[in-house]
Amino acid sequence: MDSRPRVLLAADEIAARTRQLGAQIAHDYAGHGLVLVPVLKGSFVFAADLARAIDAPVRIDFLGVRSYGAGTESSGVVQITHDLSRPIEREDVLLVEDIVDTGLTVAHLVSLLQTRGPRSVRVCALLQKPSRSRVSAAIDYLGFTIDDLFVVGYGLDFDERYRNLPYIGALDLP
Ligand code: IMP
Ligand code: MG
């Protein structure tokens, strides 16, 4: 059996913050809509809630990446496992990430998207661990900063488990 992660961010705290982010995004993109690009798999839960909190025309397209094996350290190598289904030329793109740890994944994905001629690329991340940052990745919309803990739930996994937890919990790793 999985041990039960201790609650770091409760479901209602996440929901309240997500609503604020959605309102801010709708305000900032007012009048011209945007393309939400959730990074799979980790951000599928956050993106589903965020999308519904944005009262503006939104298109959604997914990027799949793999930057972790079964461990908890970023390899720095980002493999694209699923690409966007449509061009993003002249579009306003908002990359949606679950967590920015070293920043390597976001930095890599932003430069990849920039090569496709979008009008703008911004980043929305639910969580950031500032103490672990290795590259400066600008996060335009941030939910919460957290300490250097390994967190799971609300889409985030440890070795593909815990994604369905409704809250964000910290795992006490051996
Ligand atoms: P980065 O490239 O080091 O910023 O790592 C980013 C990716 O690593 C995230 O999108 C997550 O998929 C994963 N990750 C980083 N920290 C955690 C964590 O505490 N729990 C679960 N996944 C994590
Ligand atoms: Mg991720």
mmCIF file of C-alpha atoms and ligand atoms in Angstrom:
data_model
loop_
_atom_site.group_PDB
_atom_site.id
_atom_site.type_symbol
_atom_site.label_atom_id
_atom_site.label_comp_id
_atom_site.label_asym_id
_atom_site.label_seq_id
_atom_site.Cartn_x
_atom_site.Cartn_y
_atom_site.Cartn_z
ATOM 1 C CA MET A 1 0.000 0.000 0.000
ATOM 2 C CA ASP A 2 1.074 3.578 -0.655
ATOM 3 C CA SER A 3 1.821 5.652 2.408
ATOM 4 C CA ARG A 4 -0.496 8.638 2.674
ATOM 5 C CA PRO A 5 1.318 11.864 1.783
ATOM 6 C CA ARG A 6 0.911 14.642 4.332
ATOM 7 C CA VAL A 7 -1.182 17.588 3.161
ATOM 8 C CA LEU A 8 0.832 20.559 1.978
ATOM 9 C CA LEU A 9 -1.856 22.359 -0.034
ATOM 10 C CA ALA A 10 -5.471 21.402 0.504
ATOM 11 C CA ALA A 11 -7.893 21.067 -2.404
ATOM 12 C CA ASP A 12 -9.769 24.257 -1.478
ATOM 13 C CA GLU A 13 -6.554 26.334 -1.262
ATOM 14 C CA ILE A 14 -5.538 25.113 -4.714
ATOM 15 C CA ALA A 15 -9.010 25.862 -6.081
ATOM 16 C CA ALA A 16 -9.023 29.404 -4.673
ATOM 17 C CA ARG A 17 -5.587 30.193 -6.087
ATOM 18 C CA THR A 18 -6.486 28.668 -9.453
ATOM 19 C CA ARG A 19 -9.550 30.898 -9.684
ATOM 20 C CA GLN A 20 -7.346 33.963 -9.016
ATOM 21 C CA LEU A 21 -4.864 32.906 -11.688
ATOM 22 C CA GLY A 22 -7.675 32.306 -14.164
ATOM 23 C CA ALA A 23 -9.154 35.744 -13.529
ATOM 24 C CA GLN A 24 -5.742 37.382 -13.952
ATOM 25 C CA ILE A 25 -5.109 35.512 -17.202
ATOM 26 C CA ALA A 26 -8.557 36.375 -18.606
ATOM 27 C CA HIS A 27 -7.873 40.014 -17.758
ATOM 28 C CA ASP A 28 -4.397 40.032 -19.342
ATOM 29 C CA TYR A 29 -5.510 38.351 -22.563
ATOM 30 C CA ALA A 30 -8.805 40.212 -22.805
ATOM 31 C CA GLY A 31 -9.964 40.715 -26.349
ATOM 32 C CA HIS A 32 -7.742 38.185 -28.067
ATOM 33 C CA GLY A 33 -7.832 34.762 -26.450
ATOM 34 C CA LEU A 34 -4.967 32.325 -26.095
ATOM 35 C CA VAL A 35 -3.707 28.794 -26.601
ATOM 36 C CA LEU A 36 -3.245 26.860 -23.377
ATOM 37 C CA VAL A 37 -0.463 24.307 -23.650
ATOM 38 C CA PRO A 38 -0.535 21.953 -20.678
ATOM 39 C CA VAL A 39 2.587 19.863 -20.255
ATOM 40 C CA LEU A 40 1.622 16.221 -19.818
ATOM 41 C CA LYS A 41 1.256 14.345 -17.779
ATOM 42 C CA GLY A 42 1.776 16.283 -14.566
ATOM 43 C CA SER A 43 -0.320 19.334 -15.355
ATOM 44 C CA PHE A 44 -3.472 17.619 -16.610
ATOM 45 C CA VAL A 45 -5.436 18.197 -13.396
ATOM 46 C CA PHE A 46 -4.287 21.791 -12.877
ATOM 47 C CA ALA A 47 -4.894 22.634 -16.546
ATOM 48 C CA ALA A 48 -8.433 21.251 -16.400
ATOM 49 C CA ASP A 49 -9.274 23.506 -13.461
ATOM 50 C CA LEU A 50 -7.356 26.501 -14.800
ATOM 51 C CA ALA A 51 -9.025 26.308 -18.214
ATOM 52 C CA ARG A 52 -12.446 26.506 -16.569
ATOM 53 C CA ALA A 53 -11.324 29.514 -14.513
ATOM 54 C CA ILE A 54 -10.402 31.528 -17.625
ATOM 55 C CA ASP A 55 -13.351 33.473 -18.964
ATOM 56 C CA ALA A 56 -11.850 34.181 -22.413
ATOM 57 C CA PRO A 57 -11.648 32.294 -25.744
ATOM 58 C CA VAL A 58 -9.211 29.443 -25.202
ATOM 59 C CA ARG A 59 -7.832 26.709 -27.413
ATOM 60 C CA ILE A 60 -6.129 23.779 -25.700
ATOM 61 C CA ASP A 61 -3.301 21.728 -27.139
ATOM 62 C CA PHE A 62 -1.015 19.367 -25.263
ATOM 63 C CA LEU A 63 2.709 18.817 -25.127
ATOM 64 C CA GLY A 64 3.954 15.559 -23.719
ATOM 65 C CA VAL A 65 7.415 15.489 -22.214
ATOM 66 C CA ARG A 66 9.459 13.098 -20.218
ATOM 67 C CA SER A 67 12.159 14.507 -17.988
ATOM 68 C CA TYR A 68 12.068 12.044 -15.131
ATOM 69 C CA GLY A 69 12.640 8.349 -14.807
ATOM 70 C CA ALA A 70 11.603 6.573 -11.662
ATOM 71 C CA GLY A 71 13.795 8.846 -9.544
ATOM 72 C CA THR A 72 13.198 12.315 -8.156
ATOM 73 C CA GLU A 73 16.013 14.249 -9.841
ATOM 74 C CA SER A 74 15.628 16.050 -13.154
ATOM 75 C CA SER A 75 17.870 14.511 -15.790
ATOM 76 C CA GLY A 76 18.008 17.809 -17.672
ATOM 77 C CA VAL A 77 17.124 15.889 -20.811
ATOM 78 C CA VAL A 78 13.644 16.644 -22.067
ATOM 79 C CA GLN A 79 12.139 14.188 -24.488
ATOM 80 C CA ILE A 80 9.011 15.214 -26.428
ATOM 81 C CA THR A 81 6.555 12.325 -26.267
ATOM 82 C CA HIS A 82 3.590 14.175 -27.808
ATOM 83 C CA ASP A 83 3.709 17.315 -29.938
ATOM 84 C CA LEU A 84 1.107 20.031 -30.522
ATOM 85 C CA SER A 85 -1.587 19.137 -33.020
ATOM 86 C CA ARG A 86 -1.657 22.559 -34.728
ATOM 87 C CA PRO A 87 0.703 25.412 -35.595
ATOM 88 C CA ILE A 88 0.997 28.251 -33.075
ATOM 89 C CA GLU A 89 2.161 30.898 -35.532
ATOM 90 C CA ARG A 90 0.969 34.378 -34.464
ATOM 91 C CA GLU A 91 -0.827 32.875 -31.449
ATOM 92 C CA ASP A 92 -0.550 33.856 -27.804
ATOM 93 C CA VAL A 93 0.651 30.736 -26.054
ATOM 94 C CA LEU A 94 0.468 29.989 -22.356
ATOM 95 C CA LEU A 95 2.509 26.982 -21.283
ATOM 96 C CA VAL A 96 0.908 25.318 -18.253
ATOM 97 C CA GLU A 97 3.220 23.435 -15.908
ATOM 98 C CA ASP A 98 2.578 21.584 -12.686
ATOM 99 C CA ILE A 99 5.900 22.411 -11.062
ATOM 100 C CA VAL A 100 9.101 24.224 -11.900
ATOM 101 C CA ASP A 101 11.976 22.567 -10.104
ATOM 102 C CA THR A 102 15.394 23.161 -11.694
ATOM 103 C CA GLY A 103 13.668 25.122 -14.464
ATOM 104 C CA LEU A 104 15.327 23.052 -17.179
ATOM 105 C CA THR A 105 12.061 21.692 -18.588
ATOM 106 C CA VAL A 106 10.313 25.059 -18.821
ATOM 107 C CA ALA A 107 13.372 26.779 -20.286
ATOM 108 C CA HIS A 108 13.679 24.078 -22.924
ATOM 109 C CA LEU A 109 9.978 24.141 -23.833
ATOM 110 C CA VAL A 110 9.776 27.932 -24.051
ATOM 111 C CA SER A 111 12.681 28.015 -26.507
ATOM 112 C CA LEU A 112 11.127 25.186 -28.494
ATOM 113 C CA LEU A 113 7.796 27.048 -28.775
ATOM 114 C CA GLN A 114 9.569 30.311 -29.653
ATOM 115 C CA THR A 115 10.967 28.696 -32.806
ATOM 116 C CA ARG A 116 7.413 28.301 -34.170
ATOM 117 C CA GLY A 117 6.625 31.986 -34.587
ATOM 118 C CA PRO A 118 4.041 32.586 -31.859
ATOM 119 C CA ARG A 119 3.029 36.147 -31.017
ATOM 120 C CA SER A 120 3.887 35.513 -27.365
ATOM 121 C CA VAL A 121 4.852 32.696 -25.028
ATOM 122 C CA ARG A 122 4.193 32.933 -21.316
ATOM 123 C CA VAL A 123 4.363 30.415 -18.506
ATOM 124 C CA CYS A 124 1.836 29.509 -15.833
ATOM 125 C CA ALA A 125 3.053 27.110 -13.148
ATOM 126 C CA LEU A 126 1.127 25.862 -10.161
ATOM 127 C CA LEU A 127 4.254 25.320 -8.052
ATOM 128 C CA GLN A 128 7.868 26.414 -7.945
ATOM 129 C CA LYS A 129 10.763 25.303 -5.765
ATOM 130 C CA PRO A 130 12.959 28.423 -5.889
ATOM 131 C CA SER A 131 15.772 26.834 -3.885
ATOM 132 C CA ARG A 132 16.318 24.259 -6.632
ATOM 133 C CA SER A 133 16.423 26.660 -9.562
ATOM 134 C CA ARG A 134 19.321 26.062 -11.963
ATOM 135 C CA VAL A 135 18.276 28.212 -14.892
ATOM 136 C CA SER A 136 16.284 31.402 -14.715
ATOM 137 C CA ALA A 137 12.924 30.475 -16.148
ATOM 138 C CA ALA A 138 10.506 33.386 -16.077
ATOM 139 C CA ILE A 139 7.165 32.318 -14.618
ATOM 140 C CA ASP A 140 4.461 34.822 -15.512
ATOM 141 C CA TYR A 141 1.698 33.249 -13.415
ATOM 142 C CA LEU A 142 2.640 31.273 -10.316
ATOM 143 C CA GLY A 143 0.352 29.476 -7.894
ATOM 144 C CA PHE A 144 2.603 28.759 -4.922
ATOM 145 C CA THR A 145 6.261 28.593 -4.017
ATOM 146 C CA ILE A 146 7.203 25.578 -1.920
ATOM 147 C CA ASP A 147 10.235 24.332 -0.027
ATOM 148 C CA ASP A 148 12.532 21.690 -1.417
ATOM 149 C CA LEU A 149 10.185 18.768 -0.847
ATOM 150 C CA PHE A 150 9.074 16.042 -3.194
ATOM 151 C CA VAL A 151 5.382 16.606 -3.751
ATOM 152 C CA VAL A 152 2.664 14.462 -5.269
ATOM 153 C CA GLY A 153 -1.035 14.644 -6.027
ATOM 154 C CA TYR A 154 -3.253 16.928 -8.123
ATOM 155 C CA GLY A 155 -1.563 15.495 -11.209
ATOM 156 C CA LEU A 156 1.953 15.124 -9.819
ATOM 157 C CA ASP A 157 3.394 11.672 -9.447
ATOM 158 C CA PHE A 158 6.108 9.635 -7.884
ATOM 159 C CA ASP A 159 6.867 6.800 -10.280
ATOM 160 C CA GLU A 160 3.388 7.244 -11.868
ATOM 161 C CA ARG A 161 1.508 6.969 -8.576
ATOM 162 C CA TYR A 162 -0.532 9.527 -6.601
ATOM 163 C CA ARG A 163 -1.661 11.627 -9.605
ATOM 164 C CA ASN A 164 -5.292 11.242 -8.533
ATOM 165 C CA LEU A 165 -4.895 12.666 -5.020
ATOM 166 C CA PRO A 166 -7.190 15.717 -4.774
ATOM 167 C CA TYR A 167 -4.600 17.678 -2.752
ATOM 168 C CA ILE A 168 -0.853 18.311 -2.925
ATOM 169 C CA GLY A 169 1.058 16.257 -0.442
ATOM 170 C CA ALA A 170 4.670 15.850 0.554
ATOM 171 C CA LEU A 171 6.236 12.433 0.317
ATOM 172 C CA ASP A 172 8.714 11.406 2.927
ATOM 173 C CA LEU A 173 11.177 9.599 0.754
ATOM 174 C CA PRO A 174 13.579 7.117 2.290
HETATM 175 P P1 IMP B 1 12.661 20.611 -13.864
HETATM 176 O O1 IMP B 1 13.083 20.411 -15.269
HETATM 177 O O2 IMP B 1 13.740 20.230 -12.892
HETATM 178 O O3 IMP B 1 12.144 22.013 -13.580
HETATM 179 O O4 IMP B 1 11.538 19.569 -13.565
HETATM 180 C C1 IMP B 1 10.265 19.752 -13.941
HETATM 181 C C2 IMP B 1 9.470 18.492 -13.936
HETATM 182 O O5 IMP B 1 9.938 17.551 -12.965
HETATM 183 C C3 IMP B 1 8.058 18.805 -13.518
HETATM 184 O O6 IMP B 1 7.270 19.159 -14.634
HETATM 185 C C4 IMP B 1 7.613 17.540 -12.861
HETATM 186 O O7 IMP B 1 7.090 16.652 -13.813
HETATM 187 C C5 IMP B 1 8.872 16.957 -12.266
HETATM 188 N N1 IMP B 1 9.002 17.289 -10.832
HETATM 189 C C6 IMP B 1 9.841 18.172 -10.254
HETATM 190 N N2 IMP B 1 9.686 18.225 -8.924
HETATM 191 C C7 IMP B 1 8.696 17.348 -8.647
HETATM 192 C C8 IMP B 1 8.036 16.972 -7.423
HETATM 193 O O8 IMP B 1 8.313 17.436 -6.299
HETATM 194 N N3 IMP B 1 7.056 16.039 -7.556
HETATM 195 C C9 IMP B 1 6.698 15.486 -8.750
HETATM 196 N N4 IMP B 1 7.268 15.836 -9.906
HETATM 197 C C10 IMP B 1 8.266 16.744 -9.865
HETATM 198 MG MG MG B 2 5.748 18.145 -15.467
#
